Amino acid sequence: MTTGNNQHPMALQPRDAAKMLCISPRTLWEWTRLGLILCIRIGTGKRKTVLYSVADLQAWLAQHTGTTGGQA
C-alpha cells in the first residue's frame, strides 16, 4: 500500500513487516496475537487482509531499541 510513486508505503503486509523488524513472519504473528504489535484487519472472509502500519512499526522499534535477549 503506497501513497504515491516515489513515497514510502503507509502499511506493510506481514512478510514485509517481519523483514522490517528482522524477525520471522511466525514471530510477528505471535507478537500480534499477544498484542505486542498492532495490526490493521481489512475486509472479511477469504479476502481479509492484515496490514501493519509503518508508523506503528517504527514507534515499536524506537521503544524497544536497546533491549537485550531479542525479546519484546
PDB file of N, CA, C and O in Angstrom:
ATOM      1  N   MET A   1       0.855  -1.173   0.000  1.00  0.00           N
ATOM      2  CA  MET A   1       0.000   0.000   0.000  1.00  0.00           C
ATOM      3  C   MET A   1       0.894   1.226   0.000  1.00  0.00           C
ATOM      4  O   MET A   1       1.619   1.465   0.949  1.00  0.00           O
ATOM      5  N   THR A   2       0.870   1.989  -1.081  1.00  0.00           N
ATOM      6  CA  THR A   2       1.739   3.146  -1.188  1.00  0.00           C
ATOM      7  C   THR A   2       0.922   4.421  -1.259  1.00  0.00           C
ATOM      8  O   THR A   2      -0.260   4.411  -1.592  1.00  0.00           O
ATOM      9  N   THR A   3       1.593   5.527  -0.979  1.00  0.00           N
ATOM     10  CA  THR A   3       0.931   6.826  -1.009  1.00  0.00           C
ATOM     11  C   THR A   3       1.240   7.580  -2.289  1.00  0.00           C
ATOM     12  O   THR A   3       0.756   8.669  -2.481  1.00  0.00           O
ATOM     13  N   GLY A   4       2.049   7.022  -3.175  1.00  0.00           N
ATOM     14  CA  GLY A   4       2.415   7.674  -4.425  1.00  0.00           C
ATOM     15  C   GLY A   4       3.594   6.968  -5.053  1.00  0.00           C
ATOM     16  O   GLY A   4       4.153   6.036  -4.498  1.00  0.00           O
ATOM     17  N   ASN A   5       3.998   7.423  -6.227  1.00  0.00           N
ATOM     18  CA  ASN A   5       5.072   6.760  -6.968  1.00  0.00           C
ATOM     19  C   ASN A   5       6.407   6.759  -6.237  1.00  0.00           C
ATOM     20  O   ASN A   5       7.095   5.758  -6.206  1.00  0.00           O
ATOM     21  N   ASN A   6       6.794   7.877  -5.646  1.00  0.00           N
ATOM     22  CA  ASN A   6       8.119   7.987  -5.034  1.00  0.00           C
ATOM     23  C   ASN A   6       8.067   8.038  -3.515  1.00  0.00           C
ATOM     24  O   ASN A   6       9.047   8.352  -2.880  1.00  0.00           O
ATOM     25  N   GLN A   7       6.919   7.727  -2.936  1.00  0.00           N
ATOM     26  CA  GLN A   7       6.787   7.812  -1.494  1.00  0.00           C
ATOM     27  C   GLN A   7       6.823   6.421  -0.870  1.00  0.00           C
ATOM     28  O   GLN A   7       6.620   5.424  -1.532  1.00  0.00           O
ATOM     29  N   HIS A   8       7.075   6.395   0.420  1.00  0.00           N
ATOM     30  CA  HIS A   8       7.142   5.138   1.163  1.00  0.00           C
ATOM     31  C   HIS A   8       5.736   4.613   1.446  1.00  0.00           C
ATOM     32  O   HIS A   8       4.798   5.389   1.564  1.00  0.00           O
ATOM     33  N   PRO A   9       5.591   3.307   1.621  1.00  0.00           N
ATOM     34  CA  PRO A   9       4.270   2.754   1.924  1.00  0.00           C
ATOM     35  C   PRO A   9       3.798   3.186   3.318  1.00  0.00           C
ATOM     36  O   PRO A   9       4.604   3.417   4.212  1.00  0.00           O
ATOM     37  N   MET A  10       2.496   3.277   3.469  1.00  0.00           N
ATOM     38  CA  MET A  10       1.903   3.609   4.770  1.00  0.00           C
ATOM     39  C   MET A  10       1.723   2.370   5.619  1.00  0.00           C
ATOM     40  O   MET A  10       1.699   2.440   6.844  1.00  0.00           O
ATOM     41  N   ALA A  11       1.568   1.210   4.963  1.00  0.00           N
ATOM     42  CA  ALA A  11       1.350  -0.041   5.677  1.00  0.00           C
ATOM     43  C   ALA A  11       2.030  -1.165   4.910  1.00  0.00           C
ATOM     44  O   ALA A  11       2.234  -1.075   3.700  1.00  0.00           O
ATOM     45  N   LEU A  12       2.394  -2.216   5.649  1.00  0.00           N
ATOM     46  CA  LEU A  12       3.097  -3.352   5.058  1.00  0.00           C
ATOM     47  C   LEU A  12       2.316  -4.637   5.276  1.00  0.00           C
ATOM     48  O   LEU A  12       1.635  -4.798   6.290  1.00  0.00           O
ATOM     49  N   GLN A  13       2.470  -5.548   4.344  1.00  0.00           N
ATOM     50  CA  GLN A  13       1.933  -6.881   4.519  1.00  0.00           C
ATOM     51  C   GLN A  13       2.815  -7.606   5.540  1.00  0.00           C
ATOM     52  O   GLN A  13       3.961  -7.208   5.788  1.00  0.00           O
ATOM     53  N   PRO A  14       2.297  -8.678   6.149  1.00  0.00           N
ATOM     54  CA  PRO A  14       3.036  -9.344   7.232  1.00  0.00           C
ATOM     55  C   PRO A  14       4.476  -9.729   6.887  1.00  0.00           C
ATOM     56  O   PRO A  14       5.386  -9.497   7.694  1.00  0.00           O
ATOM     57  N   ARG A  15       4.712 -10.278   5.724  1.00  0.00           N
ATOM     58  CA  ARG A  15       6.071 -10.696   5.368  1.00  0.00           C
ATOM     59  C   ARG A  15       7.032  -9.506   5.346  1.00  0.00           C
ATOM     60  O   ARG A  15       8.153  -9.580   5.855  1.00  0.00           O
ATOM     61  N   ASP A  16       6.587  -8.378   4.781  1.00  0.00           N
ATOM     62  CA  ASP A  16       7.433  -7.186   4.715  1.00  0.00           C
ATOM     63  C   ASP A  16       7.609  -6.556   6.091  1.00  0.00           C
ATOM     64  O   ASP A  16       8.690  -6.045   6.415  1.00  0.00           O
ATOM     65  N   ALA A  17       6.556  -6.588   6.906  1.00  0.00           N
ATOM     66  CA  ALA A  17       6.659  -6.057   8.265  1.00  0.00           C
ATOM     67  C   ALA A  17       7.664  -6.874   9.085  1.00  0.00           C
ATOM     68  O   ALA A  17       8.468  -6.318   9.831  1.00  0.00           O
ATOM     69  N   ALA A  18       7.628  -8.195   8.924  1.00  0.00           N
ATOM     70  CA  ALA A  18       8.578  -9.062   9.637  1.00  0.00           C
ATOM     71  C   ALA A  18      10.007  -8.752   9.204  1.00  0.00           C
ATOM     72  O   ALA A  18      10.910  -8.680  10.041  1.00  0.00           O
ATOM     73  N   LYS A  19      10.211  -8.548   7.913  1.00  0.00           N
ATOM     74  CA  LYS A  19      11.547  -8.196   7.416  1.00  0.00           C
ATOM     75  C   LYS A  19      12.021  -6.881   8.025  1.00  0.00           C
ATOM     76  O   LYS A  19      13.180  -6.739   8.393  1.00  0.00           O
ATOM     77  N   MET A  20      11.115  -5.904   8.113  1.00  0.00           N
ATOM     78  CA  MET A  20      11.472  -4.603   8.680  1.00  0.00           C
ATOM     79  C   MET A  20      11.949  -4.754  10.126  1.00  0.00           C
ATOM     80  O   MET A  20      12.880  -4.073  10.544  1.00  0.00           O
ATOM     81  N   LEU A  21      11.317  -5.668  10.868  1.00  0.00           N
ATOM     82  CA  LEU A  21      11.682  -5.884  12.270  1.00  0.00           C
ATOM     83  C   LEU A  21      12.795  -6.913  12.447  1.00  0.00           C
ATOM     84  O   LEU A  21      13.232  -7.165  13.569  1.00  0.00           O
ATOM     85  N   CYS A  22      13.225  -7.517  11.335  1.00  0.00           N
ATOM     86  CA  CYS A  22      14.266  -8.556  11.363  1.00  0.00           C
ATOM     87  C   CYS A  22      13.833  -9.755  12.213  1.00  0.00           C
ATOM     88  O   CYS A  22      14.616 -10.279  13.019  1.00  0.00           O
ATOM     89  N   ILE A  23      12.576 -10.151  12.047  1.00  0.00           N
ATOM     90  CA  ILE A  23      12.048 -11.322  12.733  1.00  0.00           C
ATOM     91  C   ILE A  23      11.335 -12.194  11.708  1.00  0.00           C
ATOM     92  O   ILE A  23      11.083 -11.762  10.581  1.00  0.00           O
ATOM     93  N   SER A  24      10.988 -13.395  12.087  1.00  0.00           N
ATOM     94  CA  SER A  24      10.268 -14.276  11.175  1.00  0.00           C
ATOM     95  C   SER A  24       8.784 -13.884  11.141  1.00  0.00           C
ATOM     96  O   SER A  24       8.267 -13.315  12.110  1.00  0.00           O
ATOM     97  N   PRO A  25       8.101 -14.191  10.043  1.00  0.00           N
ATOM     98  CA  PRO A  25       6.654 -13.945   9.995  1.00  0.00           C
ATOM     99  C   PRO A  25       5.911 -14.662  11.121  1.00  0.00           C
ATOM    100  O   PRO A  25       4.934 -14.135  11.656  1.00  0.00           O
ATOM    101  N   ARG A  26       6.370 -15.834  11.506  1.00  0.00           N
ATOM    102  CA  ARG A  26       5.736 -16.577  12.601  1.00  0.00           C
ATOM    103  C   ARG A  26       5.864 -15.813  13.924  1.00  0.00           C
ATOM    104  O   ARG A  26       4.915 -15.734  14.702  1.00  0.00           O
ATOM    105  N   THR A  27       7.038 -15.235  14.179  1.00  0.00           N
ATOM    106  CA  THR A  27       7.238 -14.442  15.388  1.00  0.00           C
ATOM    107  C   THR A  27       6.353 -13.199  15.355  1.00  0.00           C
ATOM    108  O   THR A  27       5.735 -12.843  16.357  1.00  0.00           O
ATOM    109  N   LEU A  28       6.269 -12.567  14.191  1.00  0.00           N
ATOM    110  CA  LEU A  28       5.409 -11.391  14.052  1.00  0.00           C
ATOM    111  C   LEU A  28       3.966 -11.756  14.384  1.00  0.00           C
ATOM    112  O   LEU A  28       3.288 -11.035  15.116  1.00  0.00           O
ATOM    113  N   TRP A  29       3.497 -12.881  13.853  1.00  0.00           N
ATOM    114  CA  TRP A  29       2.122 -13.278  14.125  1.00  0.00           C
ATOM    115  C   TRP A  29       1.916 -13.563  15.616  1.00  0.00           C
ATOM    116  O   TRP A  29       0.904 -13.181  16.193  1.00  0.00           O
ATOM    117  N   GLU A  30       2.876 -14.204  16.262  1.00  0.00           N
ATOM    118  CA  GLU A  30       2.758 -14.498  17.694  1.00  0.00           C
ATOM    119  C   GLU A  30       2.708 -13.200  18.494  1.00  0.00           C
ATOM    120  O   GLU A  30       1.888 -13.058  19.409  1.00  0.00           O
ATOM    121  N   TRP A  31       3.580 -12.248  18.168  1.00  0.00           N
ATOM    122  CA  TRP A  31       3.580 -10.966  18.869  1.00  0.00           C
ATOM    123  C   TRP A  31       2.276 -10.215  18.624  1.00  0.00           C
ATOM    124  O   TRP A  31       1.768  -9.543  19.520  1.00  0.00           O
ATOM    125  N   THR A  32       1.729 -10.344  17.412  1.00  0.00           N
ATOM    126  CA  THR A  32       0.447  -9.716  17.100  1.00  0.00           C
ATOM    127  C   THR A  32      -0.657 -10.367  17.934  1.00  0.00           C
ATOM    128  O   THR A  32      -1.499  -9.685  18.525  1.00  0.00           O
ATOM    129  N   ARG A  33      -0.663 -11.686  17.992  1.00  0.00           N
ATOM    130  CA  ARG A  33      -1.655 -12.430  18.760  1.00  0.00           C
ATOM    131  C   ARG A  33      -1.613 -12.042  20.235  1.00  0.00           C
ATOM    132  O   ARG A  33      -2.650 -11.937  20.898  1.00  0.00           O
ATOM    133  N   LEU A  34      -0.404 -11.809  20.752  1.00  0.00           N
ATOM    134  CA  LEU A  34      -0.238 -11.433  22.157  1.00  0.00           C
ATOM    135  C   LEU A  34      -0.520  -9.948  22.417  1.00  0.00           C
ATOM    136  O   LEU A  34      -0.526  -9.511  23.563  1.00  0.00           O
ATOM    137  N   GLY A  35      -0.717  -9.182  21.358  1.00  0.00           N
ATOM    138  CA  GLY A  35      -0.996  -7.761  21.500  1.00  0.00           C
ATOM    139  C   GLY A  35       0.242  -6.896  21.647  1.00  0.00           C
ATOM    140  O   GLY A  35       0.144  -5.726  22.014  1.00  0.00           O
ATOM    141  N   LEU A  36       1.417  -7.451  21.352  1.00  0.00           N
ATOM    142  CA  LEU A  36       2.652  -6.686  21.464  1.00  0.00           C
ATOM    143  C   LEU A  36       2.848  -5.747  20.283  1.00  0.00           C
ATOM    144  O   LEU A  36       3.512  -4.718  20.403  1.00  0.00           O
ATOM    145  N   ILE A  37       2.291  -6.116  19.136  1.00  0.00           N
ATOM    146  CA  ILE A  37       2.375  -5.311  17.919  1.00  0.00           C
ATOM    147  C   ILE A  37       0.960  -5.192  17.356  1.00  0.00           C
ATOM    148  O   ILE A  37       0.232  -6.181  17.287  1.00  0.00           O
ATOM    149  N   LEU A  38       0.597  -3.982  16.959  1.00  0.00           N
ATOM    150  CA  LEU A  38      -0.730  -3.742  16.416  1.00  0.00           C
ATOM    151  C   LEU A  38      -0.797  -4.065  14.931  1.00  0.00           C
ATOM    152  O   LEU A  38       0.181  -3.890  14.213  1.00  0.00           O
ATOM    153  N   CYS A  39      -1.963  -4.514  14.492  1.00  0.00           N
ATOM    154  CA  CYS A  39      -2.187  -4.726  13.067  1.00  0.00           C
ATOM    155  C   CYS A  39      -3.522  -4.112  12.683  1.00  0.00           C
ATOM    156  O   CYS A  39      -4.338  -3.764  13.539  1.00  0.00           O
ATOM    157  N   ILE A  40      -3.718  -3.974  11.390  1.00  0.00           N
ATOM    158  CA  ILE A  40      -4.953  -3.453  10.827  1.00  0.00           C
ATOM    159  C   ILE A  40      -5.575  -4.582  10.034  1.00  0.00           C
ATOM    160  O   ILE A  40      -4.931  -5.154   9.154  1.00  0.00           O
ATOM    161  N   ARG A  41      -6.808  -4.939  10.346  1.00  0.00           N
ATOM    162  CA  ARG A  41      -7.515  -6.005   9.619  1.00  0.00           C
ATOM    163  C   ARG A  41      -8.547  -5.358   8.711  1.00  0.00           C
ATOM    164  O   ARG A  41      -9.413  -4.626   9.175  1.00  0.00           O
ATOM    165  N   ILE A  42      -8.440  -5.660   7.418  1.00  0.00           N
ATOM    166  CA  ILE A  42      -9.319  -5.069   6.422  1.00  0.00           C
ATOM    167  C   ILE A  42     -10.057  -6.183   5.697  1.00  0.00           C
ATOM    168  O   ILE A  42      -9.451  -7.164   5.280  1.00  0.00           O
ATOM    169  N   GLY A  43     -11.359  -6.005   5.526  1.00  0.00           N
ATOM    170  CA  GLY A  43     -12.151  -6.977   4.787  1.00  0.00           C
ATOM    171  C   GLY A  43     -12.689  -8.088   5.666  1.00  0.00           C
ATOM    172  O   GLY A  43     -12.505  -8.102   6.883  1.00  0.00           O
ATOM    173  N   THR A  44     -13.376  -9.039   5.004  1.00  0.00           N
ATOM    174  CA  THR A  44     -13.965 -10.165   5.702  1.00  0.00           C
ATOM    175  C   THR A  44     -13.746 -11.432   4.904  1.00  0.00           C
ATOM    176  O   THR A  44     -13.451 -11.397   3.709  1.00  0.00           O
ATOM    177  N   GLY A  45     -13.913 -12.579   5.553  1.00  0.00           N
ATOM    178  CA  GLY A  45     -13.830 -13.868   4.884  1.00  0.00           C
ATOM    179  C   GLY A  45     -12.484 -14.123   4.234  1.00  0.00           C
ATOM    180  O   GLY A  45     -11.441 -13.756   4.765  1.00  0.00           O
ATOM    181  N   LYS A  46     -12.506 -14.752   3.068  1.00  0.00           N
ATOM    182  CA  LYS A  46     -11.274 -15.117   2.367  1.00  0.00           C
ATOM    183  C   LYS A  46     -10.488 -13.910   1.882  1.00  0.00           C
ATOM    184  O   LYS A  46      -9.304 -14.003   1.619  1.00  0.00           O
ATOM    185  N   ARG A  47     -11.160 -12.786   1.740  1.00  0.00           N
ATOM    186  CA  ARG A  47     -10.499 -11.581   1.238  1.00  0.00           C
ATOM    187  C   ARG A  47      -9.952 -10.703   2.361  1.00  0.00           C
ATOM    188  O   ARG A  47      -9.507  -9.589   2.128  1.00  0.00           O
ATOM    189  N   LYS A  48      -9.965 -11.218   3.590  1.00  0.00           N
ATOM    190  CA  LYS A  48      -9.450 -10.458   4.724  1.00  0.00           C
ATOM    191  C   LYS A  48      -7.942 -10.245   4.554  1.00  0.00           C
ATOM    192  O   LYS A  48      -7.218 -11.155   4.183  1.00  0.00           O
ATOM    193  N   THR A  49      -7.519  -9.032   4.835  1.00  0.00           N
ATOM    194  CA  THR A  49      -6.110  -8.667   4.719  1.00  0.00           C
ATOM    195  C   THR A  49      -5.628  -8.131   6.054  1.00  0.00           C
ATOM    196  O   THR A  49      -6.343  -7.397   6.727  1.00  0.00           O
ATOM    197  N   VAL A  50      -4.415  -8.510   6.420  1.00  0.00           N
ATOM    198  CA  VAL A  50      -3.782  -7.984   7.629  1.00  0.00           C
ATOM    199  C   VAL A  50      -2.632  -7.096   7.188  1.00  0.00           C
ATOM    200  O   VAL A  50      -1.784  -7.510   6.387  1.00  0.00           O
ATOM    201  N   LEU A  51      -2.614  -5.876   7.684  1.00  0.00           N
ATOM    202  CA  LEU A  51      -1.558  -4.925   7.370  1.00  0.00           C
ATOM    203  C   LEU A  51      -0.970  -4.380   8.664  1.00  0.00           C
ATOM    204  O   LEU A  51      -1.633  -4.377   9.708  1.00  0.00           O
ATOM    205  N   TYR A  52       0.262  -3.899   8.565  1.00  0.00           N
ATOM    206  CA  TYR A  52       0.947  -3.301   9.710  1.00  0.00           C
ATOM    207  C   TYR A  52       1.350  -1.887   9.330  1.00  0.00           C
ATOM    208  O   TYR A  52       2.041  -1.682   8.327  1.00  0.00           O
ATOM    209  N   SER A  53       0.908  -0.921  10.109  1.00  0.00           N
ATOM    210  CA  SER A  53       1.238   0.479   9.872  1.00  0.00           C
ATOM    211  C   SER A  53       2.744   0.690  10.034  1.00  0.00           C
ATOM    212  O   SER A  53       3.330   0.292  11.050  1.00  0.00           O
ATOM    213  N   VAL A  54       3.350   1.329   9.038  1.00  0.00           N
ATOM    214  CA  VAL A  54       4.790   1.610   9.104  1.00  0.00           C
ATOM    215  C   VAL A  54       5.086   2.509  10.302  1.00  0.00           C
ATOM    216  O   VAL A  54       6.065   2.293  11.024  1.00  0.00           O
ATOM    217  N   ALA A  55       4.229   3.490  10.547  1.00  0.00           N
ATOM    218  CA  ALA A  55       4.436   4.390  11.688  1.00  0.00           C
ATOM    219  C   ALA A  55       4.397   3.617  13.011  1.00  0.00           C
ATOM    220  O   ALA A  55       5.226   3.863  13.897  1.00  0.00           O
ATOM    221  N   ASP A  56       3.459   2.674  13.137  1.00  0.00           N
ATOM    222  CA  ASP A  56       3.385   1.863  14.361  1.00  0.00           C
ATOM    223  C   ASP A  56       4.619   0.985  14.518  1.00  0.00           C
ATOM    224  O   ASP A  56       5.147   0.821  15.618  1.00  0.00           O
ATOM    225  N   LEU A  57       5.088   0.409  13.408  1.00  0.00           N
ATOM    226  CA  LEU A  57       6.291  -0.433  13.468  1.00  0.00           C
ATOM    227  C   LEU A  57       7.512   0.385  13.852  1.00  0.00           C
ATOM    228  O   LEU A  57       8.343  -0.052  14.657  1.00  0.00           O
ATOM    229  N   GLN A  58       7.626   1.588  13.291  1.00  0.00           N
ATOM    230  CA  GLN A  58       8.756   2.456  13.627  1.00  0.00           C
ATOM    231  C   GLN A  58       8.704   2.861  15.095  1.00  0.00           C
ATOM    232  O   GLN A  58       9.737   2.886  15.773  1.00  0.00           O
ATOM    233  N   ALA A  59       7.507   3.159  15.599  1.00  0.00           N
ATOM    234  CA  ALA A  59       7.361   3.514  17.014  1.00  0.00           C
ATOM    235  C   ALA A  59       7.726   2.330  17.904  1.00  0.00           C
ATOM    236  O   ALA A  59       8.396   2.497  18.928  1.00  0.00           O
ATOM    237  N   TRP A  60       7.299   1.129  17.502  1.00  0.00           N
ATOM    238  CA  TRP A  60       7.616  -0.068  18.272  1.00  0.00           C
ATOM    239  C   TRP A  60       9.130  -0.279  18.306  1.00  0.00           C
ATOM    240  O   TRP A  60       9.696  -0.569  19.369  1.00  0.00           O
ATOM    241  N   LEU A  61       9.782  -0.113  17.154  1.00  0.00           N
ATOM    242  CA  LEU A  61      11.236  -0.267  17.099  1.00  0.00           C
ATOM    243  C   LEU A  61      11.936   0.754  17.993  1.00  0.00           C
ATOM    244  O   LEU A  61      12.868   0.409  18.730  1.00  0.00           O
ATOM    245  N   ALA A  62      11.498   2.000  17.941  1.00  0.00           N
ATOM    246  CA  ALA A  62      12.102   3.049  18.752  1.00  0.00           C
ATOM    247  C   ALA A  62      11.938   2.737  20.242  1.00  0.00           C
ATOM    248  O   ALA A  62      12.868   2.938  21.036  1.00  0.00           O
ATOM    249  N   GLN A  63      10.777   2.239  20.606  1.00  0.00           N
ATOM    250  CA  GLN A  63      10.505   1.922  22.007  1.00  0.00           C
ATOM    251  C   GLN A  63      11.362   0.746  22.497  1.00  0.00           C
ATOM    252  O   GLN A  63      11.731   0.685  23.661  1.00  0.00           O
ATOM    253  N   HIS A  64      11.665  -0.194  21.617  1.00  0.00           N
ATOM    254  CA  HIS A  64      12.372  -1.402  22.006  1.00  0.00           C
ATOM    255  C   HIS A  64      13.846  -1.398  21.636  1.00  0.00           C
ATOM    256  O   HIS A  64      14.529  -2.402  21.804  1.00  0.00           O
ATOM    257  N   THR A  65      14.362  -0.302  21.148  1.00  0.00           N
ATOM    258  CA  THR A  65      15.780  -0.215  20.820  1.00  0.00           C
ATOM    259  C   THR A  65      16.593  -0.322  22.104  1.00  0.00           C
ATOM    260  O   THR A  65      16.302   0.315  23.099  1.00  0.00           O
ATOM    261  N   GLY A  66      17.576  -1.201  22.063  1.00  0.00           N
ATOM    262  CA  GLY A  66      18.441  -1.356  23.227  1.00  0.00           C
ATOM    263  C   GLY A  66      18.031  -2.481  24.146  1.00  0.00           C
ATOM    264  O   GLY A  66      18.711  -2.746  25.118  1.00  0.00           O
ATOM    265  N   THR A  67      16.905  -3.168  23.848  1.00  0.00           N
ATOM    266  CA  THR A  67      16.541  -4.295  24.701  1.00  0.00           C
ATOM    267  C   THR A  67      17.478  -5.458  24.412  1.00  0.00           C
ATOM    268  O   THR A  67      18.029  -5.572  23.328  1.00  0.00           O
ATOM    269  N   THR A  68      17.677  -6.307  25.381  1.00  0.00           N
ATOM    270  CA  THR A  68      18.582  -7.440  25.220  1.00  0.00           C
ATOM    271  C   THR A  68      17.803  -8.740  25.161  1.00  0.00           C
ATOM    272  O   THR A  68      16.681  -8.815  25.609  1.00  0.00           O
ATOM    273  N   GLY A  69      18.431  -9.734  24.600  1.00  0.00           N
ATOM    274  CA  GLY A  69      17.843 -11.050  24.587  1.00  0.00           C
ATOM    275  C   GLY A  69      16.863 -11.283  23.467  1.00  0.00           C
ATOM    276  O   GLY A  69      16.299 -12.348  23.361  1.00  0.00           O
ATOM    277  N   GLY A  70      16.624 -10.274  22.614  1.00  0.00           N
ATOM    278  CA  GLY A  70      15.737 -10.442  21.484  1.00  0.00           C
ATOM    279  C   GLY A  70      14.268 -10.587  21.835  1.00  0.00           C
ATOM    280  O   GLY A  70      13.473 -11.004  21.043  1.00  0.00           O
ATOM    281  N   GLN A  71      13.895 -10.259  23.069  1.00  0.00           N
ATOM    282  CA  GLN A  71      12.503 -10.371  23.471  1.00  0.00           C
ATOM    283  C   GLN A  71      11.853  -9.006  23.459  1.00  0.00           C
ATOM    284  O   GLN A  71      12.499  -7.980  23.662  1.00  0.00           O
ATOM    285  N   ALA A  72      10.555  -8.993  23.222  1.00  0.00           N
ATOM    286  CA  ALA A  72       9.820  -7.718  23.198  1.00  0.00           C
ATOM    287  C   ALA A  72       9.494  -7.245  24.585  1.00  0.00           C
ATOM    288  O   ALA A  72       9.337  -7.948  25.506  1.00  0.00           O
TER     289      ALA A  72
END
